[in-house]
Short mmCIF file of C-alpha atoms in Angstrom, two decimals:
data_model
loop_
_atom_site.label_atom_id
_atom_site.label_comp_id
_atom_site.label_asym_id
_atom_site.label_seq_id
_atom_site.Cartn_x
_atom_site.Cartn_y
_atom_site.Cartn_z
CA UNK A 1 51.54 -83.38 -3.75
CA UNK A 2 53.73 -86.53 -3.63
CA UNK A 3 52.72 -90.16 -2.11
CA UNK A 4 55.28 -92.30 -0.68
CA UNK A 5 55.59 -95.90 -1.51
CA UNK A 6 54.13 -96.75 1.97
CA UNK A 7 50.88 -94.85 1.38
CA UNK A 8 47.91 -97.30 0.68
CA UNK A 9 46.05 -96.33 -2.64
CA UNK A 10 42.37 -97.11 -2.74
CA UNK A 11 41.49 -98.81 -5.85
CA UNK A 12 37.42 -99.49 -6.23
CA UNK A 13 38.16 -102.32 -8.66
CA UNK A 14 39.97 -104.40 -6.01
CA UNK A 15 36.74 -104.69 -3.82
CA UNK A 16 35.94 -108.48 -2.90
CA UNK A 17 32.93 -109.83 -4.62
CA UNK A 18 29.51 -109.71 -2.85
CA UNK A 19 26.60 -112.02 -3.42
CA UNK A 20 23.20 -110.42 -4.35
CA UNK A 21 20.95 -109.66 -1.27
CA UNK A 22 17.82 -111.74 -0.71
CA UNK A 23 14.29 -110.65 -0.86
CA UNK A 24 12.98 -108.67 2.01
CA UNK A 25 10.86 -110.66 4.43
CA UNK A 26 7.01 -110.15 4.27
CA UNK A 27 5.68 -107.79 6.82
CA UNK A 28 1.96 -107.09 8.05
CA UNK A 29 0.57 -104.63 10.52
CA UNK A 30 -1.70 -107.31 11.90
CA UNK A 31 -0.18 -109.55 14.64
CA UNK A 32 0.08 -113.24 13.76
CA UNK A 33 -1.20 -115.97 16.31
CA UNK A 34 1.63 -115.92 18.53
CA UNK A 35 1.93 -112.15 18.64
CA UNK A 36 0.09 -109.50 20.65
CA UNK A 37 -0.37 -105.76 20.03
CA UNK A 38 0.87 -103.92 22.88
CA UNK A 39 -0.07 -100.40 21.77
CA UNK A 40 -1.65 -98.87 18.61
CA UNK A 41 -2.23 -95.16 17.89
CA UNK A 42 -4.51 -94.55 14.78
CA UNK A 43 -3.34 -92.19 12.21
CA UNK A 44 -4.80 -88.62 11.72
CA UNK A 45 -7.33 -89.02 8.78
CA UNK A 46 -8.58 -85.41 9.06
CA UNK A 47 -7.64 -83.43 6.01
CA UNK A 48 -6.29 -79.88 6.20
CA UNK A 49 -8.67 -77.17 5.47
CA UNK A 50 -7.82 -74.73 2.71
CA UNK A 51 -10.78 -72.14 2.64
CA UNK A 52 -10.81 -68.65 3.94
CA UNK A 53 -13.36 -67.27 6.50
CA UNK A 54 -14.09 -63.51 6.22
CA UNK A 55 -16.04 -61.20 8.34
CA UNK A 56 -16.37 -57.61 7.01
CA UNK A 57 -17.40 -54.49 8.66
CA UNK A 58 -17.24 -51.39 6.61
CA UNK A 59 -13.80 -50.70 5.02
CA UNK A 60 -12.26 -53.49 7.33
CA UNK A 61 -12.25 -57.20 6.90
CA UNK A 62 -10.93 -60.02 8.98
CA UNK A 63 -9.60 -63.08 7.10
CA UNK A 64 -8.98 -66.40 9.01
CA UNK A 65 -7.00 -68.95 6.78
CA UNK A 66 -7.32 -72.81 6.45
CA UNK A 67 -10.87 -73.04 7.44
CA UNK A 68 -13.52 -75.46 6.31
CA UNK A 69 -15.65 -73.91 3.55
CA UNK A 70 -18.84 -75.37 4.91
CA UNK A 71 -18.52 -74.02 8.45
CA UNK A 72 -20.44 -70.97 9.77
CA UNK A 73 -18.22 -70.72 12.74
CA UNK A 74 -14.56 -71.23 12.71
CA UNK A 75 -13.27 -74.12 14.74
CA UNK A 76 -9.86 -74.68 16.24
CA UNK A 77 -8.37 -77.31 18.36
CA UNK A 78 -5.61 -77.83 20.82
CA UNK A 79 -2.21 -76.29 19.95
CA UNK A 80 -3.52 -74.63 16.80
CA UNK A 81 -2.51 -71.29 15.35
CA UNK A 82 -5.04 -68.75 14.41
CA UNK A 83 -3.53 -67.57 11.11
CA UNK A 84 -5.22 -64.70 9.18
CA UNK A 85 -4.92 -61.22 8.06
CA UNK A 86 -6.74 -57.73 8.42
CA UNK A 87 -7.52 -56.35 5.10
CA UNK A 88 -8.32 -52.53 5.15
CA UNK A 89 -9.78 -50.62 1.88
CA UNK A 90 -7.42 -48.00 0.43
CA UNK A 91 -9.89 -45.24 1.28
CA UNK A 92 -9.39 -45.71 5.10
CA UNK A 93 -5.67 -46.61 5.31
CA UNK A 94 -4.29 -43.22 5.96
CA UNK A 95 -6.79 -42.26 8.71
CA UNK A 96 -5.82 -45.33 10.91
CA UNK A 97 -3.79 -44.98 13.94
CA UNK A 98 -3.59 -48.32 15.34
CA UNK A 99 -4.54 -52.02 14.59
CA UNK A 100 -4.75 -54.79 17.14
CA UNK A 101 -5.87 -58.30 17.04
CA UNK A 102 -6.88 -60.21 20.33
CA UNK A 103 -7.69 -63.62 21.09
CA UNK A 104 -9.94 -64.20 24.38
CA UNK A 105 -11.57 -66.98 26.39
CA UNK A 106 -13.82 -66.70 29.16
CA UNK A 107 -16.14 -68.73 31.36
CA UNK A 108 -19.58 -67.35 32.49
CA UNK A 109 -22.27 -69.20 34.60
CA UNK A 110 -25.38 -67.83 36.38
CA UNK A 111 -27.86 -69.79 38.47
CA UNK A 112 -31.07 -68.38 40.25
CA UNK A 113 -30.04 -67.55 43.87
CA UNK A 114 -27.26 -64.90 42.94
CA UNK A 115 -24.69 -67.74 42.15
CA UNK A 116 -22.51 -66.28 39.45
CA UNK A 117 -19.11 -67.27 37.84
CA UNK A 118 -17.16 -64.76 35.64
CA UNK A 119 -13.49 -65.61 34.71
CA UNK A 120 -11.33 -64.63 31.95
CA UNK A 121 -9.39 -67.81 31.01
CA UNK A 122 -6.79 -65.96 28.87
CA UNK A 123 -6.27 -63.02 26.56
CA UNK A 124 -3.50 -62.88 23.91
CA UNK A 125 -3.19 -59.68 21.75
CA UNK A 126 -0.74 -58.21 19.15
CA UNK A 127 -0.33 -54.84 17.56
CA UNK A 128 -0.38 -55.32 13.96
CA UNK A 129 0.24 -51.56 13.13
CA UNK A 130 0.71 -48.34 14.91
CA UNK A 131 1.21 -44.82 13.69
CA UNK A 132 3.13 -43.79 16.74
CA UNK A 133 6.71 -42.72 15.82
CA UNK A 134 5.81 -42.55 12.13
CA UNK A 135 5.85 -39.70 9.71
CA UNK A 136 2.30 -38.15 9.40
CA UNK A 137 2.23 -39.04 5.71
CA UNK A 138 2.82 -42.91 6.67
CA UNK A 139 -0.29 -44.78 5.85
CA UNK A 140 -1.43 -48.28 7.24
CA UNK A 141 -0.71 -51.26 4.90
CA UNK A 142 -3.79 -52.74 3.15
CA UNK A 143 -2.99 -56.26 4.41
CA UNK A 144 -1.79 -57.16 7.89
CA UNK A 145 -1.05 -60.82 8.49
CA UNK A 146 -1.29 -62.22 12.08
CA UNK A 147 -0.74 -65.57 13.82
CA UNK A 148 -1.70 -66.30 17.47
CA UNK A 149 -1.09 -69.56 19.07
CA UNK A 150 -3.46 -71.04 21.55
CA UNK A 151 -2.05 -71.55 25.20
CA UNK A 152 -2.40 -75.09 26.43
CA UNK A 153 -3.29 -74.10 29.91
CA UNK A 154 -4.57 -71.17 32.05
CA UNK A 155 -4.37 -70.28 35.73
CA UNK A 156 -7.62 -71.47 37.27
CA UNK A 157 -8.73 -68.91 40.09
CA UNK A 158 -10.91 -71.44 41.48
CA UNK A 159 -8.09 -73.88 42.12
CA UNK A 160 -5.67 -71.58 43.73
CA UNK A 161 -4.36 -70.43 40.41
CA UNK A 162 -3.20 -73.93 39.25
CA UNK A 163 -2.42 -74.56 35.55
CA UNK A 164 -5.54 -76.25 33.99
CA UNK A 165 -6.19 -77.51 30.57
CA UNK A 166 -8.43 -75.11 28.53
CA UNK A 167 -12.02 -76.41 28.39
CA UNK A 168 -13.98 -76.59 25.07
CA UNK A 169 -16.39 -74.28 23.95
CA UNK A 170 -19.67 -74.99 25.78
CA UNK A 171 -23.07 -73.43 26.07
CA UNK A 172 -26.07 -74.77 27.91
CA UNK A 173 -29.31 -73.50 29.65
CA UNK A 174 -31.60 -75.09 31.97
CA UNK A 175 -34.89 -73.45 32.40
CA UNK A 176 -37.13 -74.13 35.55
CA UNK A 177 -39.93 -72.31 37.40
CA UNK A 178 -37.93 -72.51 40.70
CA UNK A 179 -34.24 -72.50 39.62
CA UNK A 180 -32.62 -72.06 36.34
CA UNK A 181 -28.84 -72.39 35.27
CA UNK A 182 -26.85 -71.03 32.52
CA UNK A 183 -23.11 -71.91 31.58
CA UNK A 184 -21.02 -70.66 28.94
CA UNK A 185 -17.35 -71.13 27.88
CA UNK A 186 -16.90 -68.76 24.97
CA UNK A 187 -13.70 -68.06 22.48
CA UNK A 188 -13.56 -65.06 20.56
CA UNK A 189 -11.11 -63.26 18.28
CA UNK A 190 -11.36 -59.37 17.95
CA UNK A 191 -9.80 -56.94 15.60
CA UNK A 192 -9.66 -53.31 16.85
CA UNK A 193 -8.95 -50.59 14.29
CA UNK A 194 -8.54 -47.18 15.93
CA UNK A 195 -8.96 -43.94 13.87
CA UNK A 196 -7.96 -41.50 16.68
CA UNK A 197 -10.72 -39.54 18.44
CA UNK A 198 -13.80 -37.99 17.48
CA UNK A 199 -14.06 -34.12 18.49
CA UNK A 200 -10.67 -34.78 20.26
CA UNK A 201 -12.60 -36.66 23.05
CA UNK A 202 -14.44 -39.88 21.83
CA UNK A 203 -12.43 -42.70 20.60
CA UNK A 204 -13.18 -43.75 17.19
CA UNK A 205 -12.59 -47.49 17.16
CA UNK A 206 -14.02 -50.27 14.80
CA UNK A 207 -14.52 -53.76 16.12
CA UNK A 208 -14.94 -56.96 14.39
CA UNK A 209 -16.07 -59.69 16.76
CA UNK A 210 -15.79 -63.28 15.62
CA UNK A 211 -16.77 -66.17 18.08
CA UNK A 212 -15.49 -69.52 17.32
CA UNK A 213 -15.47 -72.98 18.55
CA UNK A 214 -12.53 -74.47 20.50
CA UNK A 215 -12.83 -78.23 20.27
CA UNK A 216 -9.56 -80.19 21.52
CA UNK A 217 -9.58 -83.65 20.30
CA UNK A 218 -9.40 -86.65 22.65
CA UNK A 219 -9.49 -90.31 22.11
CA UNK A 220 -9.99 -93.36 24.34
CA UNK A 221 -6.85 -95.59 25.24
CA UNK A 222 -8.71 -98.76 24.38
CA UNK A 223 -11.32 -100.11 21.71
CA UNK A 224 -14.84 -101.01 22.67
CA UNK A 225 -15.36 -104.82 22.84
CA UNK A 226 -16.16 -106.53 19.56
CA UNK A 227 -19.69 -107.30 18.79
CA UNK A 228 -19.75 -111.09 18.01
CA UNK A 229 -22.95 -112.74 16.70
CA UNK A 230 -26.29 -111.26 17.17
CA UNK A 231 -26.17 -110.68 20.94
CA UNK A 232 -23.61 -108.95 23.06
CA UNK A 233 -23.65 -111.95 25.26
CA UNK A 234 -21.42 -113.84 22.75
CA UNK A 235 -18.86 -110.99 22.99
CA UNK A 236 -19.09 -111.13 26.83
CA UNK A 237 -18.10 -114.86 26.89
CA UNK A 238 -15.53 -114.59 24.30
CA UNK A 239 -13.66 -111.37 25.84
CA UNK A 240 -14.70 -111.26 29.57
CA UNK A 241 -11.84 -108.98 30.50
CA UNK A 242 -13.34 -106.12 28.20
CA UNK A 243 -16.46 -105.96 30.20
CA UNK A 244 -17.21 -104.71 33.69
CA UNK A 245 -20.11 -105.79 36.01
CA UNK A 246 -22.21 -104.17 38.45
CA UNK A 247 -24.85 -105.81 40.50
CA UNK A 248 -28.34 -104.73 41.87
CA UNK A 249 -30.77 -106.86 43.88
CA UNK A 250 -34.55 -106.31 43.61
CA UNK A 251 -35.75 -107.09 47.11
CA UNK A 252 -38.33 -109.84 47.69
CA UNK A 253 -42.05 -108.87 48.66
CA UNK A 254 -44.68 -110.62 50.45
CA UNK A 255 -47.88 -109.81 48.46
CA UNK A 256 -48.06 -111.10 46.04
CA UNK A 257 -45.07 -113.40 47.13
CA UNK A 258 -42.08 -112.65 45.05
CA UNK A 259 -38.45 -113.83 45.82
CA UNK A 260 -35.78 -111.29 45.27
CA UNK A 261 -34.06 -110.91 41.63
CA UNK A 262 -30.22 -110.21 41.11
CA UNK A 263 -29.84 -107.76 38.33
CA UNK A 264 -26.34 -107.60 36.65
CA UNK A 265 -25.34 -104.69 34.50
CA UNK A 266 -22.19 -105.24 31.86
CA UNK A 267 -20.72 -102.24 30.17
CA UNK A 268 -17.14 -101.90 28.43
CA UNK A 269 -14.37 -101.97 30.98
CA UNK A 270 -12.75 -98.75 29.35
CA UNK A 271 -15.95 -96.47 30.33
CA UNK A 272 -14.73 -94.12 27.64
CA UNK A 273 -16.87 -93.39 24.62
CA UNK A 274 -16.58 -91.24 21.55
CA UNK A 275 -19.42 -88.79 20.43
CA UNK A 276 -20.63 -91.15 17.67
CA UNK A 277 -19.90 -94.50 19.28
CA UNK A 278 -22.53 -97.14 19.60
CA UNK A 279 -22.35 -97.89 23.30
CA UNK A 280 -23.19 -101.37 24.15
CA UNK A 281 -24.56 -102.72 27.51
CA UNK A 282 -25.75 -105.89 28.56
CA UNK A 283 -28.37 -106.87 31.41
CA UNK A 284 -28.89 -110.14 33.04
CA UNK A 285 -31.86 -110.84 35.52
CA UNK A 286 -31.53 -114.05 37.79
CA UNK A 287 -34.23 -115.31 39.94
CA UNK A 288 -37.13 -117.62 40.22
CA UNK A 289 -39.19 -117.74 37.05
CA UNK A 290 -42.44 -116.24 38.71
CA UNK A 291 -40.43 -113.17 39.71
CA UNK A 292 -38.97 -112.94 36.24
CA UNK A 293 -42.43 -112.89 34.65
CA UNK A 294 -43.00 -109.53 36.10
CA UNK A 295 -40.16 -108.00 33.82
CA UNK A 296 -41.73 -109.14 30.64
CA UNK A 297 -44.86 -107.75 28.96
CA UNK A 298 -47.36 -110.56 28.24
CA UNK A 299 -48.72 -111.45 25.08
CA UNK A 300 -51.58 -109.41 23.84
CA UNK A 301 -53.89 -110.43 20.76
CA UNK A 302 -51.48 -113.20 19.81
CA UNK A 303 -48.37 -110.42 19.27
CA UNK A 304 -45.32 -110.83 21.46
CA UNK A 305 -44.07 -107.88 23.23
CA UNK A 306 -40.35 -108.37 24.41
CA UNK A 307 -39.54 -104.86 25.58
CA UNK A 308 -39.11 -104.75 29.42
CA UNK A 309 -40.30 -101.39 30.71
CA UNK A 310 -39.01 -101.83 34.35
CA UNK A 311 -35.46 -101.58 32.91
CA UNK A 312 -34.04 -98.34 31.83
CA UNK A 313 -30.62 -97.36 30.66
CA UNK A 314 -29.53 -93.96 29.54
CA UNK A 315 -26.57 -91.56 29.65
CA UNK A 316 -27.01 -88.30 31.85
CA UNK A 317 -25.04 -85.20 31.79
CA UNK A 318 -24.65 -83.18 35.10
CA UNK A 319 -23.67 -79.44 34.81
CA UNK A 320 -22.59 -77.85 38.07
CA UNK A 321 -21.59 -74.40 38.91
CA UNK A 322 -19.34 -73.78 42.08
CA UNK A 323 -18.67 -70.19 43.35
CA UNK A 324 -17.88 -68.93 46.90
CA UNK A 325 -18.27 -72.37 48.51
CA UNK A 326 -21.76 -72.77 47.04
CA UNK A 327 -22.81 -75.26 44.32
CA UNK A 328 -25.63 -75.41 41.75
CA UNK A 329 -26.40 -78.38 39.45
CA UNK A 330 -28.65 -79.62 36.91
CA UNK A 331 -28.98 -82.98 34.92
CA UNK A 332 -30.35 -83.75 31.47
CA UNK A 333 -30.46 -87.03 29.51
CA UNK A 334 -28.10 -86.99 26.43
CA UNK A 335 -28.51 -90.42 24.92
CA UNK A 336 -31.20 -92.43 23.07
CA UNK A 337 -31.69 -96.01 22.95
CA UNK A 338 -30.69 -97.43 19.51
CA UNK A 339 -31.18 -101.18 19.60
CA UNK A 340 -32.82 -103.30 22.23
CA UNK A 341 -32.84 -106.97 21.97
CA UNK A 342 -33.81 -110.07 24.28
CA UNK A 343 -32.30 -113.36 24.44
CA UNK A 344 -33.93 -115.87 22.37
CA UNK A 345 -33.92 -118.25 25.27
CA UNK A 346 -36.87 -116.51 26.74
CA UNK A 347 -39.03 -114.28 24.50
CA UNK A 348 -42.31 -114.07 26.43
CA UNK A 349 -43.51 -114.51 29.97
CA UNK A 350 -44.91 -117.92 29.09
CA UNK A 351 -41.47 -119.12 28.12
CA UNK A 352 -40.04 -118.52 31.85
CA UNK A 353 -40.16 -121.55 33.94
CA UNK A 354 -41.11 -121.61 37.71
CA UNK A 355 -37.54 -122.73 38.74
CA UNK A 356 -34.65 -120.54 38.85
CA UNK A 357 -33.60 -118.96 35.58
CA UNK A 358 -32.35 -115.86 33.81
CA UNK A 359 -33.23 -113.37 31.18
CA UNK A 360 -30.78 -111.51 29.08
CA UNK A 361 -31.03 -108.27 27.49
CA UNK A 362 -28.76 -106.29 25.01
CA UNK A 363 -28.81 -102.93 23.62
CA UNK A 364 -26.86 -99.75 22.42
CA UNK A 365 -26.93 -96.25 23.13
CA UNK A 366 -26.24 -93.27 20.98
CA UNK A 367 -25.52 -89.71 22.12
CA UNK A 368 -27.75 -87.14 20.86
CA UNK A 369 -26.51 -85.23 17.64
CA UNK A 370 -26.40 -81.94 19.66
CA UNK A 371 -23.77 -83.34 22.03
CA UNK A 372 -20.54 -82.04 20.84
CA UNK A 373 -18.11 -82.04 23.67
CA UNK A 374 -17.23 -84.22 26.48
CA UNK A 375 -16.92 -83.47 30.31
CA UNK A 376 -14.46 -80.91 31.84
CA UNK A 377 -13.78 -79.01 35.09
CA UNK A 378 -12.62 -75.55 34.71
CA UNK A 379 -13.23 -71.98 36.15
CA UNK A 380 -15.98 -73.19 38.38
CA UNK A 381 -17.87 -75.02 35.62
CA UNK A 382 -18.10 -78.87 36.09
CA UNK A 383 -19.42 -81.16 33.40
CA UNK A 384 -19.78 -84.90 34.20
CA UNK A 385 -21.39 -87.76 32.48
CA UNK A 386 -22.71 -90.86 33.81
CA UNK A 387 -24.45 -94.11 32.51
CA UNK A 388 -27.46 -94.73 34.85
CA UNK A 389 -29.26 -98.11 35.11
CA UNK A 390 -32.82 -98.00 36.67
CA UNK A 391 -34.73 -101.05 37.80
CA UNK A 392 -38.29 -100.91 38.89
CA UNK A 393 -38.92 -102.17 42.42
CA UNK A 394 -42.23 -102.74 44.31
CA UNK A 395 -41.03 -100.45 47.02
CA UNK A 396 -39.02 -97.80 45.06
CA UNK A 397 -36.91 -97.83 41.87
CA UNK A 398 -33.39 -99.04 42.15
CA UNK A 399 -30.55 -97.09 40.43
CA UNK A 400 -27.15 -97.44 39.81
CA UNK A 401 -24.83 -94.68 38.49
CA UNK A 402 -21.56 -95.29 36.74
CA UNK A 403 -19.21 -92.28 35.76
CA UNK A 404 -18.09 -92.42 32.25
CA UNK A 405 -16.08 -90.25 30.01
CA UNK A 406 -17.06 -88.81 26.59
CA UNK A 407 -14.18 -88.12 24.14
CA UNK A 408 -14.28 -86.55 20.66
CA UNK A 409 -12.89 -89.55 18.57
CA UNK A 410 -13.16 -93.18 18.57
CA UNK A 411 -10.22 -95.43 19.31
CA UNK A 412 -10.42 -97.09 15.96
CA UNK A 413 -9.25 -95.46 12.87
CA UNK A 414 -12.61 -95.58 11.08
CA UNK A 415 -11.09 -95.02 7.43
CA UNK A 416 -8.76 -97.84 7.88
CA UNK A 417 -11.40 -100.08 9.44
CA UNK A 418 -13.69 -99.62 6.32
CA UNK A 419 -10.79 -100.03 3.97
CA UNK A 420 -10.01 -103.53 5.65
CA UNK A 421 -13.55 -104.73 5.08
CA UNK A 422 -14.13 -103.29 1.49
#
């Protein structure tokens, strides 16, 4: 190859000189005083499991890979893949005609009064091996791997076959002398091993049936208000946009003469709480001092009691079943009161003056440990959660119900949060 004199020849030693680059600027994931975080998605801190779950029945065993070693029931999440294998002893391989693995989900509910729901949400199956078309001397392999992916939706027959997100595993029972209710959403994986027919008539099929938990993860789009100081009232004043207010009025009575009292309830604006969140709330009573005294337990034997029995806060779960235009529902309390404190401005009934004043109460709710899923509506089963405020009244109790949503994970990345404070 020849180059003409007009061709430019690249010489690396003829490059112009460059000055060394300066150090990179300092960065931090926390916004400065003049910056504001627009969106934040916490990282996934859940480790990948490496153990194997096994269920054995005679010469056949089902293996499920990537499971938690401490779980007695396998657990899967949204868009997970059920990976595993069917292991068959050598003594039984040559008699097997067919091996099938099947993934099922169904919803069942029964209420006293012949109200029943029975729906198959989905059914995925795969034939791992079949003797059909093979030589008579061909034996089934001893290890048959499989991988089945969860569908993201199913066709809900109660909603004109619309695509609906799969509900989590759920099981609850309400017993009553008059009317009981049972609702269940169950996910199972089944291995069917066929050995032909006994006496040429009866199918000889061995089944390995493994129920598992389906728990799709969810997270709130916003964090809970930060707790500032000893009382939530400090947080309410510093970040008022993160709290929402509801008001009830306790009516006035004539005997004994008591003026009306305004009751203000404050809860986080987001109204979405994780299973293990400490759910804050705040209550303010405003009215004449003589009326406010009724909301405090008076001193007894020199001991100050500051818990107000006329005010109650709890989280209620309502489970409903709908079928053929009829509906049956039951409710239960799924929370417990963790903390309850009273504003130091008014600790006893004697501290409340006769003129207009206010009493402030702050508390935290925790969901019961046996609550493992949030609300959903699928296949005729509706699970809804509410925060309920109840105030005693001379005529009848006053109640305010606020719909809320329960999710699996807190908004904040707990590991990063604790690392920051170490």
